[in-house]
PDB file of C-alpha atoms and ligand atoms in Angstrom:
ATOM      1  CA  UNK F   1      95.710  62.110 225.687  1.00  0.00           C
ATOM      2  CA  UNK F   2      96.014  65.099 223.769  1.00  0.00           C
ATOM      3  CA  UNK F   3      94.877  64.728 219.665  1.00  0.00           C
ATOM      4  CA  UNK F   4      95.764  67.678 217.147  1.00  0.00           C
ATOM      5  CA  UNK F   5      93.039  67.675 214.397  1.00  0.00           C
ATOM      6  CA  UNK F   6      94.480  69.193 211.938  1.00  0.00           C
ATOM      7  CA  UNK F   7      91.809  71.403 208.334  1.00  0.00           C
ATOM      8  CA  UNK F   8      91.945  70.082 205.031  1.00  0.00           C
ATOM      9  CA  UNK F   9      95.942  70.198 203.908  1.00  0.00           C
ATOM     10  CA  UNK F  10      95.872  72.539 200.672  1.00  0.00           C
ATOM     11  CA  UNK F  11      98.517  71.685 198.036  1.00  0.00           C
ATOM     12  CA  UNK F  12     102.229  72.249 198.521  1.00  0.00           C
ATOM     13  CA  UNK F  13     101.447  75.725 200.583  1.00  0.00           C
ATOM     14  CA  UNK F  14      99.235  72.980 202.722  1.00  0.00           C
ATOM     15  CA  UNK F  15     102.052  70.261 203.088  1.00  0.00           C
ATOM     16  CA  UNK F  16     104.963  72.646 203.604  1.00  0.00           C
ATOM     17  CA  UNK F  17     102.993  73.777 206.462  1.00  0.00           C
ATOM     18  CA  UNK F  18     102.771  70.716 208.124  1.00  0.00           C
ATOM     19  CA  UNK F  19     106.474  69.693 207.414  1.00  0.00           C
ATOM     20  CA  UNK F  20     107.375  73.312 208.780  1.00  0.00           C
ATOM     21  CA  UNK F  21     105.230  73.622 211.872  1.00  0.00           C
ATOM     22  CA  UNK F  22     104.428  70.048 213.168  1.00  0.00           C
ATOM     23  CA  UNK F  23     107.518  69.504 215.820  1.00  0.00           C
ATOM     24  CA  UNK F  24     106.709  72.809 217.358  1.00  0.00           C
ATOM     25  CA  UNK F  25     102.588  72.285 218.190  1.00  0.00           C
ATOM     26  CA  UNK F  26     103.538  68.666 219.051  1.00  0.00           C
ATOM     27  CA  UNK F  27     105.901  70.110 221.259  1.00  0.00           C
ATOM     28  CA  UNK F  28     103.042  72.889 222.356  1.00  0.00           C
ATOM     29  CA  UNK F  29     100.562  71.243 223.294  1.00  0.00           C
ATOM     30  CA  UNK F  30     102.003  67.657 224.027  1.00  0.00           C
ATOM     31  CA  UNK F  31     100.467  66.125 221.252  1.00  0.00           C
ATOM     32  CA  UNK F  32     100.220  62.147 221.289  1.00  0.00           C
ATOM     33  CA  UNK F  33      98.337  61.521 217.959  1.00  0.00           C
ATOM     34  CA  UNK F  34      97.957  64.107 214.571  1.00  0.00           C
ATOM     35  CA  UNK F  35      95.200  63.579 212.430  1.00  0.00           C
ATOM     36  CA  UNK F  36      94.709  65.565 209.046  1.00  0.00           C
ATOM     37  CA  UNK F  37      92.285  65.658 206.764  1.00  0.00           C
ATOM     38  CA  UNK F  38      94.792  65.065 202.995  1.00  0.00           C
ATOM     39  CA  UNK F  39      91.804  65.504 200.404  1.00  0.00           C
ATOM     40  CA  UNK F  40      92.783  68.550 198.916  1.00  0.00           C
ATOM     41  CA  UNK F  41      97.006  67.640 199.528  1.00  0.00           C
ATOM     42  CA  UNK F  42      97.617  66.909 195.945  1.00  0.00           C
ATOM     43  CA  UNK F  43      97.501  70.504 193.739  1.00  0.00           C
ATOM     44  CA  UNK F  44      93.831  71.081 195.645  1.00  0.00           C
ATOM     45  CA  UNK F  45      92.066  67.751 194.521  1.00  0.00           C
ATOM     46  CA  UNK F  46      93.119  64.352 196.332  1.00  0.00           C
ATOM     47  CA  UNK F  47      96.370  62.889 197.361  1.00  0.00           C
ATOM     48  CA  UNK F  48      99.190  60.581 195.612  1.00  0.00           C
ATOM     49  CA  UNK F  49     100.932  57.686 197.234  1.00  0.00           C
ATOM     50  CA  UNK F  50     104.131  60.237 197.845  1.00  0.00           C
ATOM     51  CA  UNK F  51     102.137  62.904 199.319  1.00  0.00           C
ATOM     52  CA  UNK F  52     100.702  60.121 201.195  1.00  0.00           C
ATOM     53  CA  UNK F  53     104.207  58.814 202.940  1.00  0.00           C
ATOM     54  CA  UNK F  54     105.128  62.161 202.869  1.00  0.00           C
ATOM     55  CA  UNK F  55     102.767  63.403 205.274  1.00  0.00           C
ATOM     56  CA  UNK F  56     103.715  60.448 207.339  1.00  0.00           C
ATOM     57  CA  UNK F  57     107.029  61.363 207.634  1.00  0.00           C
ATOM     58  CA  UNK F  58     106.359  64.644 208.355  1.00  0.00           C
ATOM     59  CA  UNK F  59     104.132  63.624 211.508  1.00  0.00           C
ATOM     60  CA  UNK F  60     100.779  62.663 210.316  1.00  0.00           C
ATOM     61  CA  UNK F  61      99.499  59.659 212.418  1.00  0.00           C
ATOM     62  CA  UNK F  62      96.276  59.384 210.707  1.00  0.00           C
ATOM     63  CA  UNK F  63      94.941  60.825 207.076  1.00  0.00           C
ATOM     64  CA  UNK F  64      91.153  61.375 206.311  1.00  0.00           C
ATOM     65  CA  UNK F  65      89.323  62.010 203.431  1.00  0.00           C
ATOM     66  CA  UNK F  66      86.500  63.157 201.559  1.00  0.00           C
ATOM     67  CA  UNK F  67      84.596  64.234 198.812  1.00  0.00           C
ATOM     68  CA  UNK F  68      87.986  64.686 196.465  1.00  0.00           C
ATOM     69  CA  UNK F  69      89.367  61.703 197.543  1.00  0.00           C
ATOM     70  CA  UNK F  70      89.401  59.765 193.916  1.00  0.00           C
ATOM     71  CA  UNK F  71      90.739  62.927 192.324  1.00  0.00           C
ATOM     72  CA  UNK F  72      93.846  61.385 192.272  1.00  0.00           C
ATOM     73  CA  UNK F  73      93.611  57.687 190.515  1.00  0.00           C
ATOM     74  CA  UNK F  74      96.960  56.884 192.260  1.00  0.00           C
ATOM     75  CA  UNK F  75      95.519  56.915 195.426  1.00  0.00           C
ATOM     76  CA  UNK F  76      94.492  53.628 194.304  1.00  0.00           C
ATOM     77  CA  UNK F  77      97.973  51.970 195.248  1.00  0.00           C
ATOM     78  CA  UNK F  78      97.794  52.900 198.750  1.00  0.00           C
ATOM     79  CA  UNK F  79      94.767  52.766 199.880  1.00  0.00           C
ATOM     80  CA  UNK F  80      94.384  48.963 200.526  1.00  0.00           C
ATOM     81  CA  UNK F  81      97.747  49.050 201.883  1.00  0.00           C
ATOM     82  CA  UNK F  82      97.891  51.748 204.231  1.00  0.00           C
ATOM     83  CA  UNK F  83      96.546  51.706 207.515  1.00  0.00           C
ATOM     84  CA  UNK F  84      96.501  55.308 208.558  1.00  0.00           C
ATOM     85  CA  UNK F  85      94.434  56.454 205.491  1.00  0.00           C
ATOM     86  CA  UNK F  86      90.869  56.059 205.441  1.00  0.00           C
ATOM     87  CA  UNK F  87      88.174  57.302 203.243  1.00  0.00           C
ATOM     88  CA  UNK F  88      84.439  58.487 203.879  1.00  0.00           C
ATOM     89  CA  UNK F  89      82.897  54.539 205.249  1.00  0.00           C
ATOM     90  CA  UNK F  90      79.342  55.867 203.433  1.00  0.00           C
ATOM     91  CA  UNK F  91      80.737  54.991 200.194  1.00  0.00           C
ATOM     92  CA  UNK F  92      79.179  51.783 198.700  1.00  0.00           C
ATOM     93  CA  UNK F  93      80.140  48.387 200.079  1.00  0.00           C
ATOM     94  CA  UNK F  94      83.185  46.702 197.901  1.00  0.00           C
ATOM     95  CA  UNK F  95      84.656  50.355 197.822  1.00  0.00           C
ATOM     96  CA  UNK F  96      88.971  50.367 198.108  1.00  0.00           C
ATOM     97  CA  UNK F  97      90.165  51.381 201.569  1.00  0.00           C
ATOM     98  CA  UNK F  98      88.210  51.527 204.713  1.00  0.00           C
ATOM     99  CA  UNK F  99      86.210  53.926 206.619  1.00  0.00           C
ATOM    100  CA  UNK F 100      87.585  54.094 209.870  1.00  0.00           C
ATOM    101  CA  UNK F 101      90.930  52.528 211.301  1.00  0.00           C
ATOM    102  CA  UNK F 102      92.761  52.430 214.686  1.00  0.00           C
ATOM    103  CA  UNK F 103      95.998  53.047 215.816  1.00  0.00           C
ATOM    104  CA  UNK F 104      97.998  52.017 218.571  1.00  0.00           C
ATOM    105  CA  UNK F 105      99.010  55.141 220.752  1.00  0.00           C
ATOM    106  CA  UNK F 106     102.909  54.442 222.128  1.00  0.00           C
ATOM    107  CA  UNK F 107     102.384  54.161 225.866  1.00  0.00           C
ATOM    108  CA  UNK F 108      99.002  55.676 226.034  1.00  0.00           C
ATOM    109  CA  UNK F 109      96.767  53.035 224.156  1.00  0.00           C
ATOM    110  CA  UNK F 110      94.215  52.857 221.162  1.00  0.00           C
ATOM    111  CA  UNK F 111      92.385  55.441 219.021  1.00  0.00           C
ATOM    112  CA  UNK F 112      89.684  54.693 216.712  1.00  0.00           C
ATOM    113  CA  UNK F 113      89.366  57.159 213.291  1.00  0.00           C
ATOM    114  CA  UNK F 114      86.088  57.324 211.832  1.00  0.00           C
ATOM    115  CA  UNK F 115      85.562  59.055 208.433  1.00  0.00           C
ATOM    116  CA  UNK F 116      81.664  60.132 206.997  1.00  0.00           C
ATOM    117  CA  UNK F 117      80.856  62.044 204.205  1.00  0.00           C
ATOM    118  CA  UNK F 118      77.622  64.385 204.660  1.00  0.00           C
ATOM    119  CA  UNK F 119      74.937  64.188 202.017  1.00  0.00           C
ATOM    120  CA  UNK F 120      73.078  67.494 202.252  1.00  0.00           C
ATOM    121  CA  UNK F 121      74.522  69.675 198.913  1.00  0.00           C
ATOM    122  CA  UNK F 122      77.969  67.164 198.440  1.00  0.00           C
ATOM    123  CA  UNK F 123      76.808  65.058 195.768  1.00  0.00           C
ATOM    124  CA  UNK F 124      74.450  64.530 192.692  1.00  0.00           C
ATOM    125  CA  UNK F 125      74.408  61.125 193.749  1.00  0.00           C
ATOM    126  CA  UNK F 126      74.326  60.459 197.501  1.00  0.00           C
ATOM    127  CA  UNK F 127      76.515  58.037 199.350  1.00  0.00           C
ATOM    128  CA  UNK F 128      74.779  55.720 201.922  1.00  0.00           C
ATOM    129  CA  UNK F 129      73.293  57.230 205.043  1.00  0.00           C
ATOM    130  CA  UNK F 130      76.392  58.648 206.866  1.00  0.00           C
ATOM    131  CA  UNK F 131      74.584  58.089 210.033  1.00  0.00           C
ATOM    132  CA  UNK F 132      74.204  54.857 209.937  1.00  0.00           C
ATOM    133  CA  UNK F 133      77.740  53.873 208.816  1.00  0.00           C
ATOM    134  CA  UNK F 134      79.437  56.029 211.378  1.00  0.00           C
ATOM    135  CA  UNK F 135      77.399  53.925 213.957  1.00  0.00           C
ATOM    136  CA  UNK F 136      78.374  50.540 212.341  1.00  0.00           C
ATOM    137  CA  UNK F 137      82.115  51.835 212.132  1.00  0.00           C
ATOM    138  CA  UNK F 138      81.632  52.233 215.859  1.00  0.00           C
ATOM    139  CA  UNK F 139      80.100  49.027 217.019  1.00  0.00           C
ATOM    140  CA  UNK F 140      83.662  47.642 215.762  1.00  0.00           C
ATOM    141  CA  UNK F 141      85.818  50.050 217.038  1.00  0.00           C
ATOM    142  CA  UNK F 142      84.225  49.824 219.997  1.00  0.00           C
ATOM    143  CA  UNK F 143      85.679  46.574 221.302  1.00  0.00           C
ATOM    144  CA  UNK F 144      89.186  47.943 220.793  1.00  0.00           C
ATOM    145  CA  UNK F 145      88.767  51.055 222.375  1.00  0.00           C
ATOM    146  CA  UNK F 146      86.701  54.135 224.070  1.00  0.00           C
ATOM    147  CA  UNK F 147      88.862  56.637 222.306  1.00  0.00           C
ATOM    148  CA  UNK F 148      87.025  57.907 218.767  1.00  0.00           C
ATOM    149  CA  UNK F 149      87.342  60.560 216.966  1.00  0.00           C
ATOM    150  CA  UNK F 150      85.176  61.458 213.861  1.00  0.00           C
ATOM    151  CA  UNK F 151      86.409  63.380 211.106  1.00  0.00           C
ATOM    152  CA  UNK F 152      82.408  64.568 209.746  1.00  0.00           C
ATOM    153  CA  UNK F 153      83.462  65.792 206.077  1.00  0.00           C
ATOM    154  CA  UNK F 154      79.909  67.702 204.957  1.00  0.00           C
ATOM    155  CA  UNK F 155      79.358  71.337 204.067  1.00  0.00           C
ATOM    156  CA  UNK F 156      75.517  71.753 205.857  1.00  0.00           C
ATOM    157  CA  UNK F 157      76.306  72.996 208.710  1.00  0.00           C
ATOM    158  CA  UNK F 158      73.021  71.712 210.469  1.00  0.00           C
ATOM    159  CA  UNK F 159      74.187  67.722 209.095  1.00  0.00           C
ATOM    160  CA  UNK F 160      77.601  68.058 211.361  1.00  0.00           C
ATOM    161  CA  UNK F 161      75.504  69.586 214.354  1.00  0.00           C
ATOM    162  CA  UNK F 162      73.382  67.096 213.918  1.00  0.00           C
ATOM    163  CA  UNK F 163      76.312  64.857 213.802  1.00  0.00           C
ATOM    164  CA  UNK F 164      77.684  66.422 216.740  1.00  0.00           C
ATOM    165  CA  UNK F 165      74.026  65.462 219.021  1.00  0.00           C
ATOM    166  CA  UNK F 166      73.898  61.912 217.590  1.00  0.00           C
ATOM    167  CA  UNK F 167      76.950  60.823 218.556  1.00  0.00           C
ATOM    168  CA  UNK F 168      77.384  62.669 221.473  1.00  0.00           C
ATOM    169  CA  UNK F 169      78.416  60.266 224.752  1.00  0.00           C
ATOM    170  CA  UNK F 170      79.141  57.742 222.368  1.00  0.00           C
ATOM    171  CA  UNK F 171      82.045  58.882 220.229  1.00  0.00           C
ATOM    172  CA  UNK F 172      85.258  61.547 221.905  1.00  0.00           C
ATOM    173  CA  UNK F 173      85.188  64.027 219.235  1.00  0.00           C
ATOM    174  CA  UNK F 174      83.005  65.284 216.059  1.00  0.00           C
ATOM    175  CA  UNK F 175      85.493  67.490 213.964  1.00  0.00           C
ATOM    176  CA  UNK F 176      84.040  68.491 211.289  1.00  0.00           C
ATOM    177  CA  UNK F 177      85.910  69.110 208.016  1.00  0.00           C
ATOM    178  CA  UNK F 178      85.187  70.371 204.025  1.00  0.00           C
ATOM    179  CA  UNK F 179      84.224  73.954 204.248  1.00  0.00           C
ATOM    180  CA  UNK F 180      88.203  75.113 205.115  1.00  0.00           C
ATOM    181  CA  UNK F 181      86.408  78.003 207.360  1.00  0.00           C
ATOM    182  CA  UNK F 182      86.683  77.635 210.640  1.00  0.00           C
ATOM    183  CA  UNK F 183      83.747  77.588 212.819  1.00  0.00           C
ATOM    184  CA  UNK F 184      83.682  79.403 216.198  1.00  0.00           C
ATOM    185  CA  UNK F 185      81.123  76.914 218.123  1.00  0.00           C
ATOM    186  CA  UNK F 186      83.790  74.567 219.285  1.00  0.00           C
ATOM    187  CA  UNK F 187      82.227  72.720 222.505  1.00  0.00           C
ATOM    188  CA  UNK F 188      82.255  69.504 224.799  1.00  0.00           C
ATOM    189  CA  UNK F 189      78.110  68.690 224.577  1.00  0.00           C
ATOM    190  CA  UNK F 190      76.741  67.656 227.297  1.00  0.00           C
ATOM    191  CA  UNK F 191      76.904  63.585 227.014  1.00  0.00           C
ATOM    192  CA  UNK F 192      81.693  64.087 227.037  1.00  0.00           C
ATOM    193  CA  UNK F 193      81.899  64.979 222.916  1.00  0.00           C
ATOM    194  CA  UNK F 194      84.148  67.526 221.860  1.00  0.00           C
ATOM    195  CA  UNK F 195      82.308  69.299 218.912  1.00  0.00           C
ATOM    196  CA  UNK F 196      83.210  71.525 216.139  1.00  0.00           C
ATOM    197  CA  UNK F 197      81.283  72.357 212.976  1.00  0.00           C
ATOM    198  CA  UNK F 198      85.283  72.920 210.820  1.00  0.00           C
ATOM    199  CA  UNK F 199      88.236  73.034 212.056  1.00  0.00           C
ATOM    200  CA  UNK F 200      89.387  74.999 208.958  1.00  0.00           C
ATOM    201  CA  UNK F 201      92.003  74.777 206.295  1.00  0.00           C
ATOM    202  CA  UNK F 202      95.900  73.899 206.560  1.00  0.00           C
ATOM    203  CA  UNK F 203      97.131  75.990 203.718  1.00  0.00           C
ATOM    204  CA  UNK F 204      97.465  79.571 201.918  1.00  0.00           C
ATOM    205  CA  UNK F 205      94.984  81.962 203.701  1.00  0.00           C
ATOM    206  CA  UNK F 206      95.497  84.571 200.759  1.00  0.00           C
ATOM    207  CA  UNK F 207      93.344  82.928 198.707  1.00  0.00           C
ATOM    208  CA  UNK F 208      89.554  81.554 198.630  1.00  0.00           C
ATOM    209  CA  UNK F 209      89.262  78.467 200.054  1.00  0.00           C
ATOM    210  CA  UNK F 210      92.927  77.832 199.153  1.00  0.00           C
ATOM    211  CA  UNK F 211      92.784  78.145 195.441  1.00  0.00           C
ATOM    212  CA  UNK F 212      93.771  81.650 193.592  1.00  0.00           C
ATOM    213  CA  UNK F 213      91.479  84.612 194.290  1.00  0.00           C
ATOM    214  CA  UNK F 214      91.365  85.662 190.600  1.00  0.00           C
ATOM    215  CA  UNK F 215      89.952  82.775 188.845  1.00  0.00           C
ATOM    216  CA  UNK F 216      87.672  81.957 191.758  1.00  0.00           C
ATOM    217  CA  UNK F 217      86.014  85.707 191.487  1.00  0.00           C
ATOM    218  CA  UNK F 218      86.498  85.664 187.606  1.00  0.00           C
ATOM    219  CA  UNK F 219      84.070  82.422 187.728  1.00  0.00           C
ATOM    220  CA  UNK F 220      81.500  83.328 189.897  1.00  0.00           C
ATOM    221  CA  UNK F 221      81.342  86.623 188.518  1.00  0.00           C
ATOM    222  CA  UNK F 222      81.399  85.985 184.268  1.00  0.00           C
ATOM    223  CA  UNK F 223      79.804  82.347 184.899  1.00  0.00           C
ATOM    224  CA  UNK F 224      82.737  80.563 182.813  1.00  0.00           C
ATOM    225  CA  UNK F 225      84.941  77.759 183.210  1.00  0.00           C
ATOM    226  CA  UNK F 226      88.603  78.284 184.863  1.00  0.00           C
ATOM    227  CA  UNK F 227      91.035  76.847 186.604  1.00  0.00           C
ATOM    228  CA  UNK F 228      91.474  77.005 190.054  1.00  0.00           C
ATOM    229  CA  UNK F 229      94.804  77.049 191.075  1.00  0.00           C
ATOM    230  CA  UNK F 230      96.428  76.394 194.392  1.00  0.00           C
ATOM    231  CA  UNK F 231      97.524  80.330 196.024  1.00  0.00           C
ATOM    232  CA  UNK F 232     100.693  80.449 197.802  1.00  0.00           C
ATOM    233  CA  UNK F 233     100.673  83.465 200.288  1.00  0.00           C
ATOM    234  CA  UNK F 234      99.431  83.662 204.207  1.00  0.00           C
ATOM    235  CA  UNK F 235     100.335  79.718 204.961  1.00  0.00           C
ATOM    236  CA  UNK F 236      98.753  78.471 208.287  1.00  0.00           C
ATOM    237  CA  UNK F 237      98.062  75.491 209.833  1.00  0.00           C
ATOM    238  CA  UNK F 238      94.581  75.458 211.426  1.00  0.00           C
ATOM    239  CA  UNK F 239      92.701  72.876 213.364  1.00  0.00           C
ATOM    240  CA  UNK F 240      91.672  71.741 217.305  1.00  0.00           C
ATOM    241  CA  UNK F 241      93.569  70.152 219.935  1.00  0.00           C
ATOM    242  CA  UNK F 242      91.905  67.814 222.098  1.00  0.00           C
ATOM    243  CA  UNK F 243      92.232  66.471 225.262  1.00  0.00           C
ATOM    244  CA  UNK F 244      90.678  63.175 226.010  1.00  0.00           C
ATOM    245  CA  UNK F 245      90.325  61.257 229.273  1.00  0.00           C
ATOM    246  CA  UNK F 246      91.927  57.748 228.478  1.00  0.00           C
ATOM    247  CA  UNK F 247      90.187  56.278 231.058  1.00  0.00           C
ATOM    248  CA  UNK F 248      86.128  57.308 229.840  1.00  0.00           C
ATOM    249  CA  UNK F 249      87.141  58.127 226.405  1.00  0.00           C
ATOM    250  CA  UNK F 250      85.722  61.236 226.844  1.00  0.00           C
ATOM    251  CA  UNK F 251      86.481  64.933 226.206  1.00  0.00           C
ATOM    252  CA  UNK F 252      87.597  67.518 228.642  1.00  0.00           C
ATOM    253  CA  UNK F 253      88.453  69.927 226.052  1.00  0.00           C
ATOM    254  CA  UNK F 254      88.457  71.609 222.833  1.00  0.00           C
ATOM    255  CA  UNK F 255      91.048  74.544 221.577  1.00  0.00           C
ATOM    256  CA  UNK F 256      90.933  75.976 218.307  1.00  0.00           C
ATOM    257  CA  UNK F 257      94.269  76.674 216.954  1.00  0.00           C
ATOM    258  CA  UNK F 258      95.986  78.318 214.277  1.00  0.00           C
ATOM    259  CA  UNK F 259      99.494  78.721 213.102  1.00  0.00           C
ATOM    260  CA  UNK F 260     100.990  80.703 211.100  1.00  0.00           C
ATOM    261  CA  UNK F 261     104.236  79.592 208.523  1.00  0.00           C
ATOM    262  CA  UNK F 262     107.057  82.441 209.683  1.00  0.00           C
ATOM    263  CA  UNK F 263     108.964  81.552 206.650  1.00  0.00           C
ATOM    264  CA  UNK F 264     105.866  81.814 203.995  1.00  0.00           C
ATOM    265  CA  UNK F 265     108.801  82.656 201.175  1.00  0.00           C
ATOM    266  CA  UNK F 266     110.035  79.676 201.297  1.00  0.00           C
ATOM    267  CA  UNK F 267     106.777  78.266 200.564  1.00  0.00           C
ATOM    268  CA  UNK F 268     106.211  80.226 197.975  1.00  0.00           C
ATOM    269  CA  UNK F 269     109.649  79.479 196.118  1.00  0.00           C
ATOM    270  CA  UNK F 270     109.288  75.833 195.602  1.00  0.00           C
ATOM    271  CA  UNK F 271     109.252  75.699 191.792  1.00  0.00           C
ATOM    272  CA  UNK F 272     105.741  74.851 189.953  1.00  0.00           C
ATOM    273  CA  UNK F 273     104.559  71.903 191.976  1.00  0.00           C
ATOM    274  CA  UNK F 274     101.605  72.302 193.353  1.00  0.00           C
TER     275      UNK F 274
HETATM  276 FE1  FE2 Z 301      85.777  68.376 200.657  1.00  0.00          FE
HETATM  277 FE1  FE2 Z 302      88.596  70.264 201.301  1.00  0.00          FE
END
């Protein structure tokens, strides 16, 4: 079974991208299931119910989130109802939505989604132990299915390698997600995990992080509050495809990818909305 991962979507630049260039890696690569991390899909900070069935439509199987994900109050009126969204499981018990899911593969079986927020610089006030909810996520999922793949939203790069080692030869993949950089230590580990630290941003490259250069440098340089808009220019859909062995549930490999949107223009056109 081969799953495309896909880095945080960014804004409209972000979603256009995936409208635009989903059919054609599907296509690529013979992609059976898409998973995207939507946190930053509405104007850089969470997602709406439309962007939500928007994404859908466009080819998402499966939307993750993370530390933005109540940016957005109106997230609130999907969440309960939609299976293929899931937010971090570490987030107190009682919490809307659910922390992992799985979906039913057409022809090629089950996949279990697990979604963990890291604790190490995130939050003021940490979430429950990310380890320990990831492995009570998987004790369920685990009777439906050997095929898991963990979307590890953190920003320490030693908490998703340490991620990575606990759950390797129990889970099929640790992607890690949050920093929109992607890593170059992609790997199966030794126990049949695929591994990477972040698979990167889906979005405008021409930017920091996804949001306007000029505020972003204006801020860190003067020290005062601005407003971080969503850039438009260099679109590209990053992320991993991986191949899993339906049989073990393990990985045989891991490929970063990145693509480029030919048409960035038309991106770029589309009116205020961000
Ligand atoms: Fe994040
Ligand atoms: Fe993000």
């Amino acid at each position: 079974m081969n799953i495309l991962f896909a880095g945080d979507i960014v804004g409209k630049p972000g979603r256009r991208a995936v409208e635009a260039l989903c059919a054609g890696i599907k296509e690529r690569y013979a992609i059976d299931l898409f998973i995207a991390n939507g946190e930053n899909a509405a104007g850089g900070s969470g997602i709406t119910t439309d962007m939500v069935w928007q994404l859908h439509s466009f080819g998402v199987d499966v939307i993750t989130m993370g530390d933005h994900v109540w940016r957005q109050k109106d997230i609130l009126n999907v969440i309960d109802e939609d299976r293929r969204l899931i937010r971090p499981a570490n987030f107190p018990p009682g919490t809307p939505g659910a922390g992992s899911t799985v979906v039913e593969v057409p022809g090629r079986g089950k996949v279990g989604v697990i979604n963990v927020l890291g604790r190490v610089l995130m939050f003021r006030l940490p979430l429950d132990c990310p380890f320990r909810a990831a492995e009570k996520e998987l004790e369920e999922i685990r009777k439906e299915t050997k095929i898991i793949i963990v979307d590890v939203h953190a920003e320490a790069t030693s908490e998703k390698l340490a991620f990575g080692r606990f759950l390797d030869g129990r889970v099929s993949a640790v992607v890690g997600t949050h920093t929109h950089v992607l890593t170059a230590d992609e790997v199966v580990l030794e126990g049949g995990t695929a591994y990477i630290t972040d698979c990167g941003m889906t979005g405008p490259f021409r930017s920091i992080l996804g949001r306007q250069i000029e505020p972003v440098l204006k801020s860190f340089v003067t020290r005062m509050p601005a407003y971080f808009k969503v850039a438009k220019e260099d679109v590209r859909l990053t992320g991993v495809v991986l191949e899993i062995d339906e049989e073990t549930g393990k990985a045989c490999r891991i490929e970063r990818i990145q693509v480029r949107l030919e048409d960035e223009r038309e991106a770029i056109a589309e009116g205020q909305e961000q």
